[in-house]
Structure formats: structure tokens, C-alpha cells
Coordinates of C-alpha atoms in Angstrom, one line a residue:
M848 CA -53.9 -12.3 -21.5
L849 CA -51.2 -9.7 -21.5
C850 CA -50.1 -8.1 -18.4
C851 CA -48.8 -4.5 -18.5
L852 CA -45.7 -4.1 -16.2
C853 CA -45.4 -0.9 -14.3
L854 CA -43.6 0.4 -11.2
Q855 CA -46.4 -0.5 -8.9
L856 CA -46.2 -4.2 -10.0
L857 CA -42.4 -4.2 -9.9
P858 CA -41.2 -1.8 -7.3
Y859 CA -37.4 -1.0 -7.3
C860 CA -34.8 0.9 -5.5
K861 CA -31.4 2.1 -6.3
V862 CA -28.4 0.4 -4.4
A863 CA -25.3 2.5 -4.4
T864 CA -23.1 -0.1 -2.6
L865 CA -23.2 -2.9 -5.4
P866 CA -20.0 -3.9 -7.1
K867 CA -19.7 -1.9 -10.3
Q868 CA -17.9 -2.2 -13.6
D869 CA -15.3 0.3 -14.7
N870 CA -16.0 -0.1 -18.5
H871 CA -18.8 -0.3 -21.0
C872 CA -18.6 -3.9 -22.1
D873 CA -18.9 -6.1 -18.9
C874 CA -22.5 -5.3 -17.8
G875 CA -23.7 -8.8 -18.7
L876 CA -21.0 -10.4 -16.7
F877 CA -22.0 -8.3 -13.6
V878 CA -25.8 -9.2 -14.1
L879 CA -24.9 -12.9 -14.1
A880 CA -22.7 -12.5 -11.1
Y881 CA -25.6 -10.6 -9.3
L882 CA -28.0 -13.4 -10.2
E883 CA -25.8 -16.3 -9.0
Y884 CA -24.8 -14.6 -5.7
F885 CA -28.4 -13.4 -5.0
V886 CA -29.8 -16.8 -5.6
H887 CA -27.2 -18.3 -3.2
A888 CA -28.0 -15.8 -0.5
N889 CA -31.7 -16.8 -0.8
P890 CA -33.2 -13.9 1.1
P891 CA -36.7 -14.6 2.5
A892 CA -38.0 -11.2 1.6
V893 CA -36.4 -7.9 0.4
S894 CA -38.2 -4.7 0.8
Q895 CA -37.2 -1.2 -0.1
E896 CA -36.9 0.0 3.5
A897 CA -34.7 -3.0 4.4
V898 CA -32.4 -2.4 1.3
K899 CA -32.0 1.3 2.2
N900 CA -31.2 0.5 5.9
P901 CA -27.5 -0.6 6.1
K902 CA -28.2 -2.1 9.6
V903 CA -30.6 -4.6 8.4
V904 CA -29.2 -8.1 7.4
L905 CA -31.0 -9.2 4.3
S906 CA -29.9 -12.9 4.4
E907 CA -28.4 -15.1 7.1
A908 CA -26.5 -17.1 4.5
E909 CA -24.9 -14.0 3.0
P910 CA -24.8 -11.0 5.5
Q911 CA -23.2 -8.8 2.9
L912 CA -26.0 -9.2 0.4
L913 CA -26.6 -6.0 -1.5
R914 CA -24.0 -4.2 0.8
E915 CA -20.5 -3.0 0.3
G916 CA -18.1 -6.0 0.0
W917 CA -20.8 -8.3 -1.4
F918 CA -18.3 -9.6 -3.8
H919 CA -15.1 -8.2 -5.4
P920 CA -15.6 -6.8 -8.9
E921 CA -12.8 -9.0 -10.2
V922 CA -15.0 -11.9 -9.6
A923 CA -17.4 -10.7 -12.3
Y924 CA -14.5 -9.9 -14.6
C925 CA -13.1 -13.4 -14.2
L926 CA -16.5 -14.9 -15.1
R927 CA -15.8 -14.6 -18.8
G928 CA -12.9 -17.0 -18.6
H929 CA -14.8 -19.4 -16.4
L930 CA -17.7 -19.5 -18.8
R931 CA -15.3 -20.1 -21.7
Q932 CA -13.7 -22.9 -19.8
Q933 CA -17.1 -24.6 -19.1
L934 CA -18.1 -24.3 -22.8
L935 CA -14.8 -25.8 -24.0
L936 CA -15.1 -28.7 -21.6
L937 CA -18.8 -29.4 -22.8
M938 CA -17.5 -29.2 -26.4
L939 CA -14.7 -31.7 -25.7
E940 CA -17.2 -34.1 -24.0
Q941 CA -19.4 -34.1 -27.2
A942 CA -16.6 -34.1 -29.8
P943 CA -16.8 -37.1 -32.0
D944 CA -13.2 -37.0 -33.1
K945 CA -10.5 -35.9 -30.7
E946 CA -8.0 -35.3 -33.6
L947 CA -9.9 -32.3 -35.2
P948 CA -7.9 -29.0 -35.1
G949 CA -10.6 -27.3 -33.1
V950 CA -10.6 -30.0 -30.5
V951 CA -7.0 -30.0 -30.2
A952 CA -7.0 -26.3 -29.7
A953 CA -9.7 -26.5 -27.1
V954 CA -7.7 -29.1 -25.2
A955 CA -4.6 -26.9 -25.1
D956 CA -6.7 -23.9 -24.0
T957 CA -8.4 -25.7 -21.1
E958 CA -5.2 -27.3 -20.0
E959 CA -3.5 -23.7 -19.9
Y960 CA -6.4 -22.3 -18.0
S961 CA -6.3 -25.1 -15.4
S962 CA -2.5 -24.8 -15.0
Q963 CA -2.8 -21.0 -14.5
L964 CA -5.4 -21.6 -11.8
Q965 CA -3.1 -24.1 -10.0
L966 CA -0.2 -21.9 -10.2
H967 CA -2.0 -19.1 -8.7
Q968 CA -3.3 -21.3 -5.9
K969 CA 0.3 -22.3 -5.2
R970 CA 1.5 -18.7 -5.1
L971 CA -1.5 -17.9 -2.8
Q972 CA -0.6 -20.6 -0.3
E973 CA 3.1 -19.5 -0.2
S974 CA 2.5 -15.8 0.1
S975 CA 1.6 -13.8 3.2
G976 CA -1.0 -11.5 1.6
G977 CA 1.0 -10.2 -1.3
V978 CA -1.0 -12.2 -4.0
N979 CA -4.6 -11.2 -4.8
P980 CA -6.9 -14.1 -4.0
V981 CA -9.3 -13.3 -6.7
F982 CA -7.7 -14.7 -9.9
G983 CA -10.4 -17.0 -11.4
Y984 CA -14.2 -17.0 -10.9
V985 CA -15.1 -17.6 -7.3
A986 CA -18.3 -19.4 -6.6
P987 CA -20.6 -17.9 -3.9
Q988 CA -20.1 -21.0 -1.7
Q989 CA -16.4 -20.2 -1.6
Y990 CA -16.4 -16.5 -1.3
A991 CA -16.5 -16.4 2.5
L992 CA -12.9 -17.7 2.7
V993 CA -11.8 -15.5 -0.3
R994 CA -13.2 -12.5 1.6
Q995 CA -10.9 -13.2 4.5
L996 CA -7.8 -13.6 2.2
L997 CA -8.9 -10.5 0.3
A998 CA -8.9 -8.4 3.6
R999 CA -5.4 -9.6 4.3
H1000 CA -4.3 -8.7 0.9
Q1001 CA -5.7 -5.3 1.0
Q1002 CA -3.9 -4.8 4.3
H1003 CA -0.7 -5.9 2.8
Q1004 CA -1.1 -3.5 0.0
A1005 CA -1.9 -0.6 2.4
E1006 CA 1.4 -1.4 4.4
E1007 CA 3.5 -1.5 1.2
K1008 CA 1.9 1.8 0.1
A1009 CA 2.9 3.4 3.5
H1010 CA 6.4 1.9 3.2
R1011 CA 6.8 3.3 -0.3
K1012 CA 5.6 6.7 0.8
A1013 CA 8.0 6.7 3.9
A1014 CA 10.9 5.7 1.6
A1015 CA 10.2 8.4 -0.9
A1016 CA 9.9 11.0 1.9
A1017 CA 13.2 9.8 3.3
E1018 CA 14.9 9.9 0.0
K1019 CA 13.6 13.5 -0.6
H1020 CA 15.0 14.6 2.8
A1021 CA 18.3 13.0 2.1
R1022 CA 18.6 14.9 -1.3
A1023 CA 17.7 18.2 0.4
K1024 CA 20.2 17.4 3.3
S1025 CA 22.9 16.6 0.7
G1026 CA 22.3 19.9 -1.1
A1027 CA 22.5 21.9 1.9
E1028 CA 25.6 20.1 3.0
R1029 CA 27.2 20.8 -0.5
K1030 CA 26.4 24.5 -0.1
R1031 CA 27.9 24.6 3.3
D1032 CA 31.1 22.8 2.0
E1033 CA 31.5 25.4 -0.8
L1034 CA 31.1 28.3 1.6
R1035 CA 33.6 26.7 3.9
L1036 CA 36.1 26.2 1.0
Q1037 CA 35.7 29.9 0.0
Q1038 CA 36.3 31.0 3.6
Q1039 CA 39.4 28.9 3.8
E1040 CA 40.8 30.3 0.5
Q1041 CA 40.2 33.9 1.7
L1042 CA 42.0 33.1 5.0
L1043 CA 44.9 31.5 3.1
L1044 CA 45.3 34.7 0.8
Q1045 CA 45.1 36.9 3.8
Q1046 CA 47.8 35.0 5.6
Q1047 CA 50.1 35.1 2.6
S1048 CA 49.7 38.9 2.3
E1049 CA 50.5 39.3 6.0
L1050 CA 53.7 37.2 5.7
Q1051 CA 55.0 39.1 2.6
G1052 CA 54.5 42.5 4.3
P1053 CA 54.2 45.9 2.5
R1054 CA 55.3 45.8 -1.1
T1055 CA 58.3 48.0 -2.1
E1056 CA 58.9 49.0 -5.6
S1057 CA 62.1 47.9 -7.3
N1058 CA 64.3 50.0 -9.6
A1059 CA 62.7 48.4 -12.6
D1060 CA 59.3 49.4 -11.3
Q1061 CA 60.4 52.9 -10.6
F1062 CA 61.8 53.2 -14.2
L1063 CA 58.5 51.9 -15.6
N1064 CA 56.4 54.3 -13.4
V1065 CA 58.3 57.3 -14.7
D1066 CA 57.7 58.4 -18.3
Y1067 CA 60.9 59.9 -19.6
H1068 CA 60.9 62.2 -22.6
C1069 CA 62.8 65.3 -23.4
V1070 CA 61.1 68.6 -23.5
G1071 CA 63.5 71.4 -23.3
K1072 CA 66.1 68.9 -22.0
Q1073 CA 64.1 68.4 -18.7
L1074 CA 62.9 65.2 -17.1
V1075 CA 59.1 65.2 -16.5
T1076 CA 56.5 62.5 -15.6
A1077 CA 53.9 61.0 -17.8
A1078 CA 51.1 63.2 -16.4
G1079 CA 53.3 66.3 -16.7
S1080 CA 54.5 68.6 -14.0
D1081 CA 51.7 71.1 -14.6
Q1082 CA 49.0 68.7 -13.1
G1083 CA 50.0 69.3 -9.5
Q1084 CA 52.5 66.5 -9.1
Q1085 CA 55.6 66.8 -6.9
P1086 CA 58.8 67.9 -8.7
L1087 CA 61.5 65.3 -9.2
P1088 CA 64.4 65.2 -6.7
A1089 CA 67.5 67.4 -7.5
E1090 CA 69.7 64.4 -8.2
Q1091 CA 67.3 63.2 -10.9
Q1092 CA 66.9 66.7 -12.3
Q1093 CA 70.8 67.0 -12.8
R1094 CA 70.8 63.9 -14.8
K1095 CA 70.3 64.9 -18.3
P1096 CA 69.7 62.3 -20.9
H1097 CA 71.9 62.4 -24.0
H1098 CA 69.2 60.9 -26.3
T1099 CA 65.6 61.0 -26.7
I1100 CA 63.3 58.3 -25.1
F1101 CA 59.9 58.0 -26.5
S1102 CA 57.1 57.3 -23.9
V1103 CA 54.9 54.2 -24.0
S1104 CA 51.8 56.3 -23.9
G1105 CA 52.5 57.8 -27.3
D1106 CA 53.3 61.4 -26.1

């Protein structure tokens, strides 16, 4: 006799706090993890009202059943390596010939996986929260201890993040302060140079023209055997002194200006 399945026979409800995958290829691993952790919790009864109410404890064996923090998503991701390890061990137990290439490769793979787990456990014991406790697959019976270590690891990560943020802010402040100090130093140097130039000009006093400067400032040329300036006497300039007018040149001097 065939039974038609419908929503009335199999009621369901959506749970938003379940551990979720972040890709499109590990859905099977999460389903297997859900099943094993759910069977371990062994809830007496689960109703839609109880699941939707976060204050209701669904299982005494696992208070976080179907709640946030039920298990870490990395547990489901590590299930692939765990299942592969178990299959290789079963294959090695049933292998008739230990010298076959596939058997030798399986032995090497299982030994490497075991050594990685042991190394991670050693690092976890020596660290003070800096190592993620979820490395290999964690069985539901052992996850209570891992949950405590995971909380310490997350706290350690939050402290490191705050420390890096504070260090970056301090470095940014130091760079801004150094730029302002550099500008102040440049301005101070310019002020010192201006003060030094002012002091030098005060020590030298007013500048007097020498005879050579007077000779270069006067443009001599002969026009009707009279001494005139470069601009000409018809532009409102003062006439030359009498002693300079009496001195008549005996030869023609061409001006620098081309007149």
C-alpha cells in the first residue's frame, strides 16, 4: 500500500540558527553532521512551537540543539577527511596483500592524517587560545569540551583584532603627527633664513654707488659735443653738474643701449 506524503503527515518548520555551509558542494556533509548530532541529543519530542521558541531547551543531553552554536561549521567540513580516513582503515583491514601500490598509498595517507591530528592536539595544548580547536571531525560526545575551547579561541581572536586596530590607529596618528612636525620645521627654517637675511642687510647699511657703478649708470654719447644721459635730457631729468658738463670727451663712446 502506497502512502502519499504531505505536509500534514510530515510537518516542518524553518530553523534560521542552524550551522550553514558557505559553498554549493558540502550540503551532504552538513546533512550527515545534522543527523549524528541530532541522534546524540535524542530529544524526547520536537514541536514547531518549541523549535520557534529560543527559550525552550529541546534536549537535556544537548542544550544547544537546533540553536545557535549547536556545532561549528568547520566540524561538518572536516567530516570529509574523517570519512576518508575511516574508509581507508577499513580497506587496510580487508586488504589481502599489504604490498599492493594502493595499499601502500593508503597506509601513507592514514599515517599522515593521524600525524596531523596529533600535531594539532599538541599545538592546542601549548597555546592559550590562539589555535582553532576544530581541526578534525569532532564527535558529538566530545563537542562540549571543544565548545569551551572555541569560546576561548574566539575571545583571543577578538583581542588580537582590537590590538591590530589600535596599532593601526596609532601608526596613522604618528604619520599625521610627523607630517605636521615636518611642515612646522620647514616654516621655522624659512623664518630663520628671512631673519638672517634681514640681519645681514642691517649690518651692511645703505648701499653707496661706486665710481664704476656711476660710470655704468650714465650713458655717454656725443650729440653736439654735449654729455647727456641714456634717457635724454628732454625727459624731465636733472641736468648734469657743471664740472661734468665742462669735461668734453675727445672721442665718441657708443652706448650699450644701441643709441
